[in-house]
PDB file of C-alpha atoms in Angstrom:
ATOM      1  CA  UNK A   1       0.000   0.000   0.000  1.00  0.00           C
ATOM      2  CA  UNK A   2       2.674   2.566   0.645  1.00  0.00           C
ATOM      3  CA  UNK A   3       3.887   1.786  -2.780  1.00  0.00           C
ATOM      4  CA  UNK A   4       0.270   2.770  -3.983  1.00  0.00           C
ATOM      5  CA  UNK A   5       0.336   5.734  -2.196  1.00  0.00           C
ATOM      6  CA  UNK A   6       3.597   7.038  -3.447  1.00  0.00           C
ATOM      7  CA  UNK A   7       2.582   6.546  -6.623  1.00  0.00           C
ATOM      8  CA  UNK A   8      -0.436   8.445  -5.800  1.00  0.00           C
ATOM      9  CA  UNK A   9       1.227  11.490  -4.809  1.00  0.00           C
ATOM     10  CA  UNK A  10       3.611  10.798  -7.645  1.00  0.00           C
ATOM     11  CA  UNK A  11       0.867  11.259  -9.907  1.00  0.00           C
ATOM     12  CA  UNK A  12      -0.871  14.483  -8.309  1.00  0.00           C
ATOM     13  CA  UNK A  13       2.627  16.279  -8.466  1.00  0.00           C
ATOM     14  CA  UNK A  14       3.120  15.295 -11.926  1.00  0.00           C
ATOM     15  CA  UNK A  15      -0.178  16.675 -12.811  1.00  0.00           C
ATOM     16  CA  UNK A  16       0.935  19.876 -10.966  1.00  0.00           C
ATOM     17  CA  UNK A  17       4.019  19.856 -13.337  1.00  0.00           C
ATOM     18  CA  UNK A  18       2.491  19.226 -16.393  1.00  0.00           C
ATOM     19  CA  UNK A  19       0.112  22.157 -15.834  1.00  0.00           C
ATOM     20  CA  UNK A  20       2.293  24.215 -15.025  1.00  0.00           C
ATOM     21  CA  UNK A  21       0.065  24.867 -11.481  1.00  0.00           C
ATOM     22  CA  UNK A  22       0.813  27.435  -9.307  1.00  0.00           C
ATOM     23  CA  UNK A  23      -0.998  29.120  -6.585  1.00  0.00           C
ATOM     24  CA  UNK A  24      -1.905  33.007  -7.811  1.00  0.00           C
ATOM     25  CA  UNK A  25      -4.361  34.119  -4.926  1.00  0.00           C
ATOM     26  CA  UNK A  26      -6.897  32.835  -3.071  1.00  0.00           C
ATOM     27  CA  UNK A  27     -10.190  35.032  -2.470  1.00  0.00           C
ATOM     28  CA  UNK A  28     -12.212  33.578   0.892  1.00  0.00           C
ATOM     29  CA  UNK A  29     -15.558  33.740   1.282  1.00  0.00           C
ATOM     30  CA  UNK A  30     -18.889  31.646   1.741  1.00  0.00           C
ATOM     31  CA  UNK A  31     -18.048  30.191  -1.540  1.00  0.00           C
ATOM     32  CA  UNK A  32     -13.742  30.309  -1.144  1.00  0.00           C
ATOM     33  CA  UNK A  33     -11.967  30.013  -4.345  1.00  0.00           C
ATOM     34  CA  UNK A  34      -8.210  29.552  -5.821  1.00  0.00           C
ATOM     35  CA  UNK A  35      -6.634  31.324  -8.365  1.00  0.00           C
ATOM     36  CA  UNK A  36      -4.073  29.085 -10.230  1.00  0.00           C
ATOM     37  CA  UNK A  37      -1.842  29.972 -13.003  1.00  0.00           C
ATOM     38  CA  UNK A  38      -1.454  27.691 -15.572  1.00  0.00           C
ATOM     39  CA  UNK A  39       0.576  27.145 -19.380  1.00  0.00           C
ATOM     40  CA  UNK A  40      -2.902  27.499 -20.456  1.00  0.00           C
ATOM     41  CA  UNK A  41      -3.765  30.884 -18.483  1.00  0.00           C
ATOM     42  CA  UNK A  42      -5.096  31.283 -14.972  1.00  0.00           C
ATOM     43  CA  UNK A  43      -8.197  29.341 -13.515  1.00  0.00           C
ATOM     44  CA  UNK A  44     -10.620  30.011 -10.623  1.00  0.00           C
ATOM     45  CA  UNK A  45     -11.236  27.446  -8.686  1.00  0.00           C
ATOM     46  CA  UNK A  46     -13.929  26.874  -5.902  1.00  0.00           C
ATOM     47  CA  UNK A  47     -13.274  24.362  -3.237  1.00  0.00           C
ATOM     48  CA  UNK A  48     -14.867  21.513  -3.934  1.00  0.00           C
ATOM     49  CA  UNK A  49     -14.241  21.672  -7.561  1.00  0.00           C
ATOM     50  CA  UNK A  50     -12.222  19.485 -10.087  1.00  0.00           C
ATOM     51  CA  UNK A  51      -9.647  21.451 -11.461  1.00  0.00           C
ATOM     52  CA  UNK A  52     -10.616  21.725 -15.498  1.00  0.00           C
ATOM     53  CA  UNK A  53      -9.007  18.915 -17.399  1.00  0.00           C
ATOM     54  CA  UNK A  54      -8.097  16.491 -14.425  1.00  0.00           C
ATOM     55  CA  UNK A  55      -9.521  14.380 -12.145  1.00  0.00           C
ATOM     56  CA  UNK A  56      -7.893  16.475  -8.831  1.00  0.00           C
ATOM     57  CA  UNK A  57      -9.900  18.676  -6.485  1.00  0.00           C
ATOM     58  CA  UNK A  58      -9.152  21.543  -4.873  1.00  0.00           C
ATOM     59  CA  UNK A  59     -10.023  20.221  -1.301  1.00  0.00           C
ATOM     60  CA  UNK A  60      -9.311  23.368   0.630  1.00  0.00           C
ATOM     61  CA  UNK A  61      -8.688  27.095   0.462  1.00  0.00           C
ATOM     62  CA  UNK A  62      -6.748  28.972   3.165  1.00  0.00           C
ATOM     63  CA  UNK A  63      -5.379  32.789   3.295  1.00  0.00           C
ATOM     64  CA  UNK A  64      -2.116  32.193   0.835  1.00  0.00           C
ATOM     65  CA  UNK A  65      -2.900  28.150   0.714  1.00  0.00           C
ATOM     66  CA  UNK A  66      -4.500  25.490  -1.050  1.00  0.00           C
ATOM     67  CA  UNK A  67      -5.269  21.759  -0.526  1.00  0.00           C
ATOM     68  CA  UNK A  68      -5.438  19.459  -4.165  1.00  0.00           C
ATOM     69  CA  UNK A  69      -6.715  16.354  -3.817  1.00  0.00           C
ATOM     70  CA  UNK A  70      -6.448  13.500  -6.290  1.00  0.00           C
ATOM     71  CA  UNK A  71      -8.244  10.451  -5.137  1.00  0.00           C
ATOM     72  CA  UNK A  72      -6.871   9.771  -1.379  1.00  0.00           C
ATOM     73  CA  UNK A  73      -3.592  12.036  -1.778  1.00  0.00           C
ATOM     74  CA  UNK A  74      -3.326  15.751  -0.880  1.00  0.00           C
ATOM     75  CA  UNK A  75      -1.029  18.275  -1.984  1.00  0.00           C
ATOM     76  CA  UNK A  76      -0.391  22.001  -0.265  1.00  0.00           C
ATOM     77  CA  UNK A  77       0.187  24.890  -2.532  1.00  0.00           C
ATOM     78  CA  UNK A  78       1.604  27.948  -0.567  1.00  0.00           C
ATOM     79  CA  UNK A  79       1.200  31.455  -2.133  1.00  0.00           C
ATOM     80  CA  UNK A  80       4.663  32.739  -3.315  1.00  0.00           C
ATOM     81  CA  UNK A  81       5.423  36.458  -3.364  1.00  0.00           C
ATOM     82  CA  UNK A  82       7.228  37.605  -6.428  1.00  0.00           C
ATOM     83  CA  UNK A  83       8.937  40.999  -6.070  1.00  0.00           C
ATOM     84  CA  UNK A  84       9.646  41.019  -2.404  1.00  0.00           C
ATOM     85  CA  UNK A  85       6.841  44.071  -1.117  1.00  0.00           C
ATOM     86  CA  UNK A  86       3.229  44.734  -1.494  1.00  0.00           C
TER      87      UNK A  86
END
């Protein structure tokens, strides 16, 4: 099993990589959603929702976080800061 769950998580950070996934903003609210950037442009995401294209969830959404689920596997994305100020 903890070959099959390696894999797993193989599998939901490949997808991140092969998208090109990576956390933009998150905007909370009764309805709280993500805001990836992707090689095909960005994407809002609820919670809940499948990410378009793939079979992986955005779980959760935090203040500069986000939970992807694929299956039983979870992966964090942390908002990065480019540019150093705000």
């Amino acid at each position: 099993q903890a070959i099959y769950e390696q894999k797993m998580k193989a599998l939901l950070e490949r997808l991140v990589a092969e998208k090109g996934l990576r956390l933009s903003g998150t905007l909370l609210g009764p309805v709280s959603v993500a805001i990836l950037e992707s090689k095909e442009g960005y994407l809002v995401v609820p919670a809940g929702s499948p990410i378009p294209g793939t079979e992986a969830v955005v779980r959760q959404v935090e203040e500069g976080s986000v939970t992807l689920a694929l299956k039983e596997e979870t992966l964090n994305l942390s908002l990065v800061q480019a540019g150093g100020g705000q």
